[in-house]
Amino acid sequence: MTNSQELTEQLKEMAQKIFVIIFCFTVPLSEALRFLVFVPVYTKSHSILGHALVDHLLASGHEVVHITSHPKRKPVPYLREINVLDISMKIISKYRTDDVLNIKNIVSKGSNPLFFITVVHEMHKQVFEDPEIIEFFSDPNQKFDGVIVEWLFSNFVAGIAPLFKCPLIWLATTQAHWQVLDLVDEIPNPAFSADIFSSNIPPFSSWQRLEELWAIVKRSIEFRYFITPVEKEIFDSSLRKLAKKRGLTMPSYEEAIYNGSLLLINSHPSISQPYRLPQNAKYVAGFHIDANVKPLPLDLQHLMDKAKYGVIYFSMGSHTPSVYMSDYMKNSLVIMFSKLRETVIWKFEGDMQNIPDNVHLVKWAPQQSILAHPNLKLFITHGGQLSTTEAIHFGVPVIGIPTLGDQYINMRTVTQKGFGVTVNLAENMVTDLYKAIKEVSANPTYKRKAKELSKIYHDRPLSPKSEILFWIEHVVKTKGALHLRSPALQVPLYKKLYVDLLVIEF
Ligand SMILES: *[C@@H]1O[C@H](CO)[C@@H](O)[C@H](O)[C@H]1NC(C)=O
């Protein structure tokens, strides 16, 4: 052996020793667990939450298998990712989601909640037809301590947990609402709780109470007659088959769905209605936000630092990107922005000519870092749950232009809480938007409210990240946290209403 070879060998050995020492000190002493995280949908906001959860689990020394459409660029120790991007792309082209989620088309035709439900459904279904997934799920060597599944209007995925004989943890990416609370408790009274696609805020008028009751009746019928039968079929054809390969018998579809141990809700009373929750449901909004804000890229840092009249940040989110706006809408926005003194940072995913000096287009925006900058005055958003959460995290007032899904109710809540205003999406919305900008800039109450709510949002016994880890580990330690389950799960509606006793009476 030459001297230099010897030296490299020694260095290698030393490095190994150092690695072992560092490893022993950084990995917590508690037992490392293994989790399956199932957030396969393509949409960016859902995937951000999935990744945040995975990162927290990894950082506390656990091992994770993540089923995702957005795998990380580099491999990470103790993480296996199963990439389902191809399936997402197939669904996106089959349902022409780009068309349906196109702002221009939403303006002319409106948005349809059932469409979204269908797409997620198809996505979940096709994931279980994928050879790699089938192989993975059939492998008896794959064992987990907990399965964390995003709830998105598709229930049959609850059947993943019995495949591994471990607790089921639901992740709800929106505000709390009757469909998701029904999984772990009961349907809350529609006299004071709104559907996720509604825009009613309690206290309700008589008409609104009726609307909310009807929303439950209508969706229950849709599920019972159109969605659940399909779900049961998928449950039997894919999950039951997988269970057989693993030598297990599956519980019934209903048993699987109503056997969740924990519901993590990406919401918080500071930004939503303070609905009461059963003991195994937790508000954890903000867990995706890094405690240490990443520095801005230099050009944006410079731009925001030197903006004399402050900065307005405008982003329509990743579902409905600004680039699909009609030319009329784009041009009228540009003209309106040019009349403002403020610097406008517009997340615009394409190119545009003749942009005024105070408007700065960015194809990608480090949203949290922009919101954290002290010179930011206002956030114009589509009102997605992550955007309103981030606005309150950093105490920034908002103007919302909701386009679909839960954005209407999110923005109604923002308006009611007083930290922003809503503008209706329309071809000629610039006049209203201009008025809204003037109103929010001139009237200090919006900013004050945003700061006030931000204090409430941050004032918690545990950070949302610690809370998530605590409850997930608690569920595993207590073998499914049966002690936290709501007794309401066992009681059907007719018994709650005492109909059976009334029948005996008369
Ligand atoms: C329900 O969940 C508990 C706790 O995770 C588990 O022990 C039990 O086997 C599950 N039951 C069914 C029917 O899957």
Short mmCIF file of C-alpha atoms and ligand atoms in Angstrom, two decimals:
data_model
loop_
_atom_site.label_atom_id
_atom_site.label_comp_id
_atom_site.label_asym_id
_atom_site.label_seq_id
_atom_site.Cartn_x
_atom_site.Cartn_y
_atom_site.Cartn_z
CA MET A 1 0.00 0.00 0.00
CA THR A 2 1.34 3.40 -0.84
CA ASN A 3 1.36 6.17 1.73
CA SER A 4 -1.42 8.10 0.12
CA GLN A 5 -3.67 5.01 -0.06
CA GLU A 6 -3.02 4.40 3.62
CA LEU A 7 -3.92 7.97 4.41
CA THR A 8 -7.19 7.76 2.48
CA GLU A 9 -8.07 4.53 4.31
CA GLN A 10 -7.41 6.18 7.65
CA LEU A 11 -9.41 9.24 6.69
CA LYS A 12 -12.28 7.03 5.59
CA GLU A 13 -12.27 5.20 8.88
CA MET A 14 -12.18 8.44 10.81
CA ALA A 15 -15.05 9.86 8.77
CA GLN A 16 -17.09 6.74 9.49
CA LYS A 17 -16.44 7.06 13.23
CA ILE A 18 -17.39 10.74 13.18
CA PHE A 19 -20.54 9.90 11.25
CA VAL A 20 -21.56 7.28 13.81
CA ILE A 21 -20.95 9.70 16.67
CA ILE A 22 -22.92 12.51 15.02
CA PHE A 23 -25.69 10.08 14.14
CA CYS A 24 -26.01 8.86 17.74
CA PHE A 25 -26.29 12.40 19.03
CA THR A 26 -28.67 13.80 16.48
CA VAL A 27 -31.15 10.96 16.21
CA PRO A 28 -33.53 11.18 19.17
CA LEU A 29 -33.37 8.39 21.68
CA SER A 30 -36.99 7.41 21.13
CA GLU A 31 -37.59 4.46 18.88
CA ALA A 32 -37.50 5.20 15.16
CA LEU A 33 -40.81 4.42 13.49
CA ARG A 34 -41.74 3.77 9.88
CA PHE A 35 -44.55 5.68 8.18
CA LEU A 36 -46.31 5.56 4.86
CA VAL A 37 -47.41 9.00 3.65
CA PHE A 38 -49.98 8.94 0.86
CA VAL A 39 -50.45 12.34 -0.86
CA PRO A 40 -50.40 11.40 -4.55
CA VAL A 41 -52.34 14.30 -6.13
CA TYR A 42 -50.50 16.53 -8.53
CA THR A 43 -51.67 19.86 -7.12
CA LYS A 44 -48.80 21.79 -5.68
CA SER A 45 -50.45 22.97 -2.45
CA HIS A 46 -51.33 19.43 -1.39
CA SER A 47 -47.88 18.24 -2.22
CA ILE A 48 -46.29 21.07 -0.17
CA LEU A 49 -48.17 19.78 2.87
CA GLY A 50 -47.21 16.16 2.15
CA HIS A 51 -43.54 17.08 1.89
CA ALA A 52 -43.64 19.20 5.05
CA LEU A 53 -45.08 16.28 6.97
CA VAL A 54 -42.50 13.88 5.55
CA ASP A 55 -39.65 16.27 6.40
CA HIS A 56 -40.84 16.61 10.00
CA LEU A 57 -41.03 12.83 10.38
CA LEU A 58 -37.54 12.38 8.91
CA ALA A 59 -36.10 15.16 11.07
CA SER A 60 -37.30 13.38 14.20
CA GLY A 61 -35.53 10.21 13.19
CA HIS A 62 -38.36 8.24 11.57
CA GLU A 63 -38.30 6.39 8.28
CA VAL A 64 -40.81 7.30 5.56
CA VAL A 65 -42.19 5.95 2.32
CA HIS A 66 -43.88 8.80 0.45
CA ILE A 67 -46.25 8.32 -2.47
CA THR A 68 -46.08 11.62 -4.34
CA SER A 69 -46.24 13.27 -7.76
CA HIS A 70 -43.40 15.63 -6.82
CA PRO A 71 -40.38 13.61 -5.66
CA LYS A 72 -37.37 15.42 -4.28
CA ARG A 73 -34.51 16.15 -6.66
CA LYS A 74 -31.95 14.28 -4.57
CA PRO A 75 -32.26 11.07 -2.58
CA VAL A 76 -32.62 11.58 1.17
CA PRO A 77 -31.58 9.00 3.80
CA TYR A 78 -34.46 7.01 5.36
CA LEU A 79 -36.87 8.23 2.69
CA ARG A 80 -38.22 6.19 -0.18
CA GLU A 81 -40.38 8.03 -2.67
CA ILE A 82 -42.75 6.32 -5.07
CA ASN A 83 -43.23 8.71 -7.95
CA VAL A 84 -46.75 8.76 -9.40
CA LEU A 85 -46.23 11.77 -11.67
CA ASP A 86 -46.97 9.69 -14.78
CA ILE A 87 -50.39 8.78 -13.41
CA SER A 88 -51.06 12.43 -12.58
CA MET A 89 -50.13 13.47 -16.10
CA LYS A 90 -52.47 10.85 -17.59
CA ILE A 91 -55.35 12.14 -15.47
CA ILE A 92 -54.55 15.77 -16.21
CA SER A 93 -54.76 15.12 -19.94
CA LYS A 94 -57.75 12.75 -19.70
CA TYR A 95 -59.86 15.25 -17.74
CA ARG A 96 -58.29 18.22 -19.48
CA THR A 97 -57.76 19.79 -16.07
CA ASP A 98 -55.70 22.57 -17.62
CA ASP A 99 -58.82 23.62 -19.48
CA VAL A 100 -61.11 23.39 -16.51
CA LEU A 101 -58.70 25.16 -14.19
CA ASN A 102 -58.06 27.86 -16.75
CA ILE A 103 -59.03 31.28 -15.36
CA LYS A 104 -60.51 32.30 -18.70
CA ASN A 105 -62.86 29.31 -18.67
CA ILE A 106 -63.73 29.69 -15.00
CA VAL A 107 -64.77 33.29 -15.71
CA SER A 108 -67.07 32.19 -18.53
CA LYS A 109 -68.38 28.87 -17.16
CA GLY A 110 -67.82 28.95 -13.40
CA SER A 111 -66.13 26.19 -11.40
CA ASN A 112 -67.59 22.82 -10.50
CA PRO A 113 -66.76 21.14 -7.17
CA LEU A 114 -67.82 17.68 -8.37
CA PHE A 115 -65.22 17.86 -11.11
CA PHE A 116 -62.47 18.09 -8.54
CA ILE A 117 -63.90 15.16 -6.60
CA THR A 118 -63.99 13.05 -9.77
CA VAL A 119 -60.39 13.85 -10.65
CA VAL A 120 -59.04 12.95 -7.22
CA HIS A 121 -61.08 9.79 -7.30
CA GLU A 122 -59.68 8.72 -10.61
CA MET A 123 -56.18 9.56 -9.41
CA HIS A 124 -56.49 7.39 -6.30
CA LYS A 125 -58.01 4.60 -8.37
CA GLN A 126 -55.26 4.60 -10.95
CA VAL A 127 -52.54 4.71 -8.30
CA PHE A 128 -53.73 1.29 -7.16
CA GLU A 129 -53.54 -0.02 -10.70
CA ASP A 130 -49.90 0.98 -11.01
CA PRO A 131 -47.52 -2.03 -11.18
CA GLU A 132 -44.89 -0.45 -8.91
CA ILE A 133 -47.49 0.37 -6.28
CA ILE A 134 -49.07 -3.08 -6.54
CA GLU A 135 -45.69 -4.70 -6.10
CA PHE A 136 -44.86 -2.47 -3.16
CA PHE A 137 -48.17 -3.04 -1.41
CA SER A 138 -48.06 -6.81 -1.99
CA ASP A 139 -44.60 -7.15 -0.47
CA PRO A 140 -45.06 -8.76 2.98
CA ASN A 141 -41.70 -7.30 4.05
CA GLN A 142 -43.15 -3.79 3.91
CA LYS A 143 -44.25 -2.94 7.43
CA PHE A 144 -45.40 0.36 8.90
CA ASP A 145 -46.18 1.81 12.30
CA GLY A 146 -48.65 4.29 10.87
CA VAL A 147 -50.24 5.27 7.58
CA ILE A 148 -50.95 8.96 6.91
CA VAL A 149 -53.43 9.56 4.11
CA GLU A 150 -54.69 12.81 2.69
CA TRP A 151 -58.49 12.96 2.78
CA LEU A 152 -59.74 14.47 -0.47
CA PHE A 153 -63.30 13.29 -1.04
CA SER A 154 -62.15 9.75 -1.54
CA ASN A 155 -62.67 7.34 1.34
CA PHE A 156 -61.51 3.98 0.05
CA VAL A 157 -57.85 4.91 0.64
CA ALA A 158 -58.63 4.27 4.32
CA GLY A 159 -58.11 0.64 3.33
CA ILE A 160 -54.35 1.21 3.09
CA ALA A 161 -54.03 1.03 6.91
CA PRO A 162 -55.51 -2.48 7.37
CA LEU A 163 -53.10 -3.72 4.68
CA PHE A 164 -50.29 -2.99 7.10
CA LYS A 165 -52.32 -3.61 10.27
CA CYS A 166 -51.42 -0.20 11.63
CA PRO A 167 -53.23 2.99 12.69
CA LEU A 168 -54.79 5.28 10.09
CA ILE A 169 -54.11 9.02 10.30
CA TRP A 170 -56.09 11.41 8.10
CA LEU A 171 -54.62 14.65 6.83
CA ALA A 172 -57.24 17.25 5.87
CA THR A 173 -55.66 19.94 3.75
CA THR A 174 -58.58 22.39 4.07
CA GLN A 175 -60.61 23.98 6.86
CA ALA A 176 -62.70 21.62 8.97
CA HIS A 177 -66.06 20.74 7.40
CA TRP A 178 -68.84 18.21 7.81
CA GLN A 179 -67.52 15.61 5.39
CA VAL A 180 -64.16 15.31 7.04
CA LEU A 181 -65.46 15.58 10.61
CA ASP A 182 -67.91 12.80 9.82
CA LEU A 183 -64.94 10.42 9.56
CA VAL A 184 -63.97 10.76 13.21
CA ASP A 185 -67.05 12.12 14.94
CA GLU A 186 -70.40 13.13 13.51
CA ILE A 187 -71.75 15.57 10.97
CA PRO A 188 -71.80 18.95 12.71
CA ASN A 189 -75.10 20.81 12.82
CA PRO A 190 -75.58 22.65 9.50
CA ALA A 191 -77.35 25.43 11.38
CA PHE A 192 -73.93 26.77 12.29
CA SER A 193 -71.34 24.96 10.15
CA ALA A 194 -70.75 25.48 6.45
CA ASP A 195 -69.94 23.11 3.63
CA ILE A 196 -66.41 23.43 2.26
CA PHE A 197 -67.73 24.63 -1.14
CA SER A 198 -70.13 27.11 0.47
CA SER A 199 -69.49 30.77 1.10
CA ASN A 200 -71.79 31.15 4.09
CA ILE A 201 -70.38 32.24 7.40
CA PRO A 202 -72.28 31.81 10.68
CA PRO A 203 -74.53 33.25 12.06
CA PHE A 204 -76.68 32.06 9.14
CA SER A 205 -79.90 33.56 7.90
CA SER A 206 -82.84 31.15 7.60
CA TRP A 207 -82.14 30.80 3.90
CA GLN A 208 -78.46 30.05 4.52
CA ARG A 209 -79.35 27.42 7.11
CA LEU A 210 -81.47 25.77 4.48
CA GLU A 211 -78.66 26.03 1.93
CA GLU A 212 -76.26 24.32 4.33
CA LEU A 213 -78.72 21.55 5.13
CA TRP A 214 -79.31 21.06 1.42
CA ALA A 215 -75.56 20.92 0.74
CA ILE A 216 -75.31 17.95 3.14
CA VAL A 217 -78.37 16.19 1.75
CA LYS A 218 -77.28 16.71 -1.86
CA ARG A 219 -73.67 15.59 -1.39
CA SER A 220 -74.79 12.63 0.74
CA ILE A 221 -77.06 11.53 -2.08
CA GLU A 222 -74.30 12.03 -4.65
CA PHE A 223 -71.93 9.98 -2.55
CA ARG A 224 -74.42 7.28 -1.69
CA TYR A 225 -75.62 6.64 -5.23
CA PHE A 226 -72.72 7.67 -7.45
CA ILE A 227 -69.45 7.79 -5.57
CA THR A 228 -69.64 5.16 -2.83
CA PRO A 229 -70.62 2.27 -5.16
CA VAL A 230 -67.59 3.03 -7.34
CA GLU A 231 -65.42 3.35 -4.25
CA LYS A 232 -66.56 -0.01 -2.92
CA GLU A 233 -65.73 -1.56 -6.24
CA ILE A 234 -62.20 -0.15 -6.15
CA PHE A 235 -61.88 -1.18 -2.52
CA ASP A 236 -62.77 -4.77 -3.43
CA SER A 237 -60.93 -5.01 -6.71
CA SER A 238 -57.65 -3.45 -5.62
CA LEU A 239 -57.24 -3.26 -1.86
CA ARG A 240 -58.92 -6.54 -1.01
CA LYS A 241 -56.80 -8.25 -3.65
CA LEU A 242 -53.65 -6.76 -2.16
CA ALA A 243 -54.73 -7.94 1.29
CA LYS A 244 -55.12 -11.47 -0.03
CA LYS A 245 -51.59 -11.39 -1.40
CA ARG A 246 -50.41 -10.36 2.06
CA GLY A 247 -52.45 -13.15 3.63
CA LEU A 248 -54.84 -10.80 5.41
CA THR A 249 -58.59 -10.41 5.47
CA MET A 250 -59.80 -6.87 4.95
CA PRO A 251 -62.40 -5.20 7.14
CA SER A 252 -65.51 -3.94 5.37
CA TYR A 253 -65.35 -0.65 3.48
CA GLU A 254 -67.28 1.14 6.24
CA GLU A 255 -65.18 -0.38 9.03
CA ALA A 256 -62.04 0.80 7.29
CA ILE A 257 -63.25 4.38 6.78
CA TYR A 258 -64.52 4.88 10.30
CA ASN A 259 -61.40 3.47 11.91
CA GLY A 260 -59.19 6.56 11.71
CA SER A 261 -57.06 7.21 14.79
CA LEU A 262 -56.27 10.87 14.22
CA LEU A 263 -57.37 13.72 11.97
CA LEU A 264 -54.83 16.48 11.31
CA ILE A 265 -56.60 19.59 10.03
CA ASN A 266 -54.60 22.17 8.13
CA SER A 267 -56.51 25.00 9.74
CA HIS A 268 -56.62 27.10 12.90
CA PRO A 269 -59.30 29.22 14.63
CA SER A 270 -57.33 32.37 13.75
CA ILE A 271 -58.08 31.82 10.05
CA SER A 272 -61.26 29.75 10.13
CA GLN A 273 -64.42 29.11 12.13
CA PRO A 274 -63.63 27.73 15.60
CA TYR A 275 -65.52 24.50 15.06
CA ARG A 276 -65.43 22.11 17.98
CA LEU A 277 -63.42 18.98 17.36
CA PRO A 278 -63.37 15.49 18.84
CA GLN A 279 -60.33 14.62 20.96
CA ASN A 280 -58.52 12.96 18.06
CA ALA A 281 -58.76 15.89 15.64
CA LYS A 282 -56.16 18.65 15.80
CA TYR A 283 -55.77 22.04 14.14
CA VAL A 284 -52.22 22.18 12.78
CA ALA A 285 -52.20 25.01 10.22
CA GLY A 286 -48.77 26.44 9.58
CA PHE A 287 -46.82 23.21 9.95
CA HIS A 288 -45.49 23.69 6.42
CA ILE A 289 -43.98 27.09 7.24
CA ASP A 290 -40.31 27.06 8.14
CA ALA A 291 -39.49 28.78 11.43
CA ASN A 292 -36.43 30.25 9.70
CA VAL A 293 -37.52 32.18 6.63
CA LYS A 294 -35.25 31.47 3.66
CA PRO A 295 -33.42 34.54 2.35
CA LEU A 296 -34.87 36.10 -0.82
CA PRO A 297 -32.95 35.78 -4.08
CA LEU A 298 -30.72 38.85 -4.40
CA ASP A 299 -32.73 40.57 -7.16
CA LEU A 300 -35.99 40.32 -5.21
CA GLN A 301 -34.29 41.32 -1.96
CA HIS A 302 -32.93 44.43 -3.64
CA LEU A 303 -36.27 45.22 -5.31
CA MET A 304 -38.21 44.90 -2.06
CA ASP A 305 -35.62 46.79 0.01
CA LYS A 306 -35.67 49.81 -2.25
CA ALA A 307 -39.43 49.95 -2.98
CA LYS A 308 -40.15 53.45 -1.63
CA TYR A 309 -43.92 53.03 -1.45
CA GLY A 310 -43.96 49.40 -0.40
CA VAL A 311 -44.66 46.20 -2.32
CA ILE A 312 -47.85 44.47 -3.43
CA TYR A 313 -47.47 40.75 -4.10
CA PHE A 314 -49.93 39.17 -6.56
CA SER A 315 -50.26 35.41 -7.09
CA MET A 316 -53.23 33.38 -8.29
CA GLY A 317 -51.69 30.15 -7.01
CA SER A 318 -50.66 27.05 -8.86
CA HIS A 319 -54.16 25.68 -9.72
CA THR A 320 -55.20 28.71 -11.73
CA PRO A 321 -52.02 30.44 -12.87
CA SER A 322 -52.21 34.03 -14.13
CA VAL A 323 -50.71 33.03 -17.45
CA TYR A 324 -54.09 31.59 -18.57
CA MET A 325 -55.94 34.88 -18.09
CA SER A 326 -57.50 36.36 -21.21
CA ASP A 327 -55.44 39.03 -22.98
CA TYR A 328 -58.04 41.57 -21.96
CA MET A 329 -57.69 40.65 -18.30
CA LYS A 330 -53.88 40.65 -18.43
CA ASN A 331 -53.71 44.01 -20.20
CA SER A 332 -56.24 45.73 -17.99
CA LEU A 333 -54.36 44.48 -14.90
CA VAL A 334 -51.08 45.81 -16.28
CA ILE A 335 -52.64 49.24 -16.95
CA MET A 336 -54.21 49.33 -13.50
CA PHE A 337 -50.97 48.32 -11.77
CA SER A 338 -49.10 51.06 -13.67
CA LYS A 339 -51.29 53.64 -11.92
CA LEU A 340 -50.10 52.50 -8.49
CA ARG A 341 -47.16 54.02 -6.61
CA GLU A 342 -46.31 50.66 -5.06
CA THR A 343 -43.98 48.10 -6.59
CA VAL A 344 -45.98 45.06 -7.77
CA ILE A 345 -44.44 41.59 -7.77
CA TRP A 346 -46.68 39.45 -9.96
CA LYS A 347 -46.26 35.69 -10.12
CA PHE A 348 -46.74 35.29 -13.84
CA GLU A 349 -45.74 32.00 -15.41
CA GLY A 350 -45.07 33.32 -18.93
CA ASP A 351 -43.71 36.35 -20.72
CA MET A 352 -45.39 39.66 -21.35
CA GLN A 353 -44.24 42.72 -23.27
CA ASN A 354 -44.47 46.41 -22.30
CA ILE A 355 -44.46 45.96 -18.57
CA PRO A 356 -44.49 49.23 -16.58
CA ASP A 357 -41.49 50.09 -14.38
CA ASN A 358 -43.25 49.37 -11.10
CA VAL A 359 -44.35 45.87 -12.12
CA HIS A 360 -41.97 42.96 -11.74
CA LEU A 361 -42.96 39.56 -13.17
CA VAL A 362 -41.58 36.39 -11.59
CA LYS A 363 -42.15 32.87 -12.94
CA TRP A 364 -41.46 31.37 -9.55
CA ALA A 365 -42.00 33.19 -6.28
CA PRO A 366 -40.54 32.37 -2.85
CA GLN A 367 -43.90 33.25 -1.35
CA GLN A 368 -43.07 32.88 2.35
CA SER A 369 -39.92 34.99 2.02
CA ILE A 370 -41.83 37.70 0.13
CA LEU A 371 -44.59 37.75 2.75
CA ALA A 372 -41.97 38.00 5.51
CA HIS A 373 -40.39 41.17 4.07
CA PRO A 374 -41.24 44.24 6.18
CA ASN A 375 -41.83 46.31 3.04
CA LEU A 376 -44.71 44.10 1.86
CA LYS A 377 -48.00 45.97 2.18
CA LEU A 378 -50.55 43.68 0.65
CA PHE A 379 -51.02 40.20 -0.76
CA ILE A 380 -53.44 39.71 -3.68
CA THR A 381 -54.28 36.00 -3.71
CA HIS A 382 -56.74 33.40 -4.97
CA GLY A 383 -57.47 32.66 -1.31
CA GLY A 384 -56.08 29.13 -1.11
CA GLN A 385 -55.71 27.75 2.40
CA LEU A 386 -51.90 27.84 2.31
CA SER A 387 -51.90 31.45 1.11
CA THR A 388 -54.30 32.71 3.78
CA THR A 389 -52.37 30.75 6.42
CA GLU A 390 -49.08 32.25 5.28
CA ALA A 391 -50.63 35.75 5.21
CA ILE A 392 -51.66 35.41 8.85
CA HIS A 393 -48.38 33.73 9.82
CA PHE A 394 -46.61 36.89 8.64
CA GLY A 395 -49.43 39.31 9.55
CA VAL A 396 -50.13 40.61 6.03
CA PRO A 397 -53.55 41.92 4.88
CA VAL A 398 -55.00 40.29 1.76
CA ILE A 399 -57.25 40.89 -1.20
CA GLY A 400 -58.73 37.61 -2.42
CA ILE A 401 -60.04 36.69 -5.85
CA PRO A 402 -61.42 33.18 -5.23
CA THR A 403 -61.62 30.90 -8.27
CA LEU A 404 -62.66 27.45 -7.01
CA GLY A 405 -62.99 24.88 -4.23
CA ASP A 406 -62.56 26.11 -0.67
CA GLN A 407 -61.28 29.53 -1.74
CA TYR A 408 -64.74 31.11 -1.48
CA ILE A 409 -65.21 30.12 2.13
CA ASN A 410 -61.61 30.96 2.97
CA MET A 411 -62.13 34.47 1.63
CA ARG A 412 -65.49 34.88 3.33
CA THR A 413 -63.71 34.07 6.57
CA VAL A 414 -60.95 36.57 5.80
CA THR A 415 -63.56 39.27 5.13
CA GLN A 416 -65.48 38.42 8.28
CA LYS A 417 -62.33 38.45 10.41
CA GLY A 418 -61.45 41.81 8.89
CA PHE A 419 -57.94 41.26 7.51
CA GLY A 420 -58.86 41.64 3.87
CA VAL A 421 -61.50 42.06 1.19
CA THR A 422 -62.83 39.87 -1.60
CA VAL A 423 -63.06 40.79 -5.27
CA ASN A 424 -65.20 38.70 -7.60
CA LEU A 425 -63.38 37.04 -10.46
CA ALA A 426 -64.59 38.63 -13.71
CA GLU A 427 -63.17 39.77 -17.03
CA ASN A 428 -63.51 43.39 -15.99
CA MET A 429 -62.61 43.05 -12.32
CA VAL A 430 -59.87 45.73 -12.43
CA THR A 431 -62.12 48.57 -11.26
CA ASP A 432 -63.12 46.55 -8.20
CA LEU A 433 -59.58 45.38 -7.64
CA TYR A 434 -58.27 48.96 -7.85
CA LYS A 435 -60.87 50.10 -5.33
CA ALA A 436 -59.94 47.19 -3.05
CA ILE A 437 -56.23 48.06 -3.24
CA LYS A 438 -56.99 51.69 -2.38
CA GLU A 439 -59.26 50.62 0.48
CA VAL A 440 -56.80 48.18 2.05
CA SER A 441 -53.85 50.58 1.63
CA ALA A 442 -55.66 53.61 3.01
CA ASN A 443 -57.50 51.98 5.90
CA PRO A 444 -55.10 50.78 8.64
CA THR A 445 -57.64 48.41 10.24
CA TYR A 446 -56.84 45.59 7.78
CA LYS A 447 -53.18 45.57 8.66
CA ARG A 448 -53.97 45.93 12.35
CA LYS A 449 -56.36 42.97 12.18
CA ALA A 450 -53.79 40.88 10.32
CA LYS A 451 -51.22 41.58 13.03
CA GLU A 452 -53.75 40.86 15.79
CA LEU A 453 -54.75 37.52 14.25
CA SER A 454 -51.11 36.70 13.64
CA LYS A 455 -50.53 36.98 17.40
CA ILE A 456 -53.45 34.64 18.06
CA TYR A 457 -52.18 32.23 15.41
CA HIS A 458 -48.70 32.08 16.92
CA ASP A 459 -49.86 31.84 20.54
CA ARG A 460 -50.13 28.05 20.91
CA PRO A 461 -48.90 25.62 23.54
CA LEU A 462 -46.87 23.78 20.89
CA SER A 463 -45.71 24.74 17.42
CA PRO A 464 -47.83 23.04 14.74
CA LYS A 465 -44.80 20.95 13.78
CA SER A 466 -44.28 19.69 17.34
CA GLU A 467 -48.00 19.12 17.69
CA ILE A 468 -48.14 16.97 14.58
CA LEU A 469 -45.19 14.87 15.71
CA PHE A 470 -46.55 14.53 19.21
CA TRP A 471 -49.95 13.24 18.13
CA ILE A 472 -48.65 10.93 15.42
CA GLU A 473 -46.23 9.35 17.89
CA HIS A 474 -48.95 9.24 20.54
CA VAL A 475 -51.19 7.30 18.17
CA VAL A 476 -48.44 4.75 17.52
CA LYS A 477 -47.44 4.46 21.19
CA THR A 478 -51.05 3.87 22.25
CA LYS A 479 -51.77 1.44 19.41
CA GLY A 480 -54.32 3.58 17.59
CA ALA A 481 -55.38 5.97 20.38
CA LEU A 482 -58.72 4.25 20.87
CA HIS A 483 -59.16 6.30 24.08
CA LEU A 484 -59.51 9.48 21.99
CA ARG A 485 -62.29 8.27 19.71
CA SER A 486 -65.63 9.99 19.77
CA PRO A 487 -68.52 7.84 21.04
CA ALA A 488 -70.68 9.58 18.41
CA LEU A 489 -69.09 7.30 15.78
CA GLN A 490 -71.06 4.35 17.13
CA VAL A 491 -74.47 6.05 17.07
CA PRO A 492 -76.45 6.26 13.82
CA LEU A 493 -78.46 9.38 13.06
CA TYR A 494 -81.86 7.83 13.81
CA LYS A 495 -80.68 6.99 17.32
CA LYS A 496 -79.30 10.50 17.82
CA LEU A 497 -82.72 11.81 16.87
CA TYR A 498 -84.41 9.14 19.06
CA VAL A 499 -86.54 8.16 16.10
CA ASP A 500 -86.51 4.51 17.23
CA LEU A 501 -88.00 5.44 20.60
CA LEU A 502 -90.59 7.71 19.01
CA VAL A 503 -91.68 4.82 16.81
CA ILE A 504 -92.17 2.61 19.89
CA GLU A 505 -94.06 5.44 21.61
CA PHE A 506 -96.66 5.88 18.89
C1 LIG B 1 -58.89 -0.21 13.67
O1 LIG B 1 -57.76 0.49 14.16
C2 LIG B 1 -57.13 -0.10 15.26
C3 LIG B 1 -56.02 0.83 15.72
O2 LIG B 1 -55.16 1.15 14.69
C4 LIG B 1 -56.63 -1.48 14.87
O3 LIG B 1 -56.01 -2.10 15.99
C5 LIG B 1 -57.77 -2.33 14.36
O4 LIG B 1 -57.31 -3.55 13.88
C6 LIG B 1 -58.50 -1.61 13.24
N1 LIG B 1 -59.71 -2.32 12.87
C7 LIG B 1 -60.01 -2.62 11.63
C8 LIG B 1 -61.31 -3.32 11.44
O5 LIG B 1 -59.28 -2.33 10.68
#
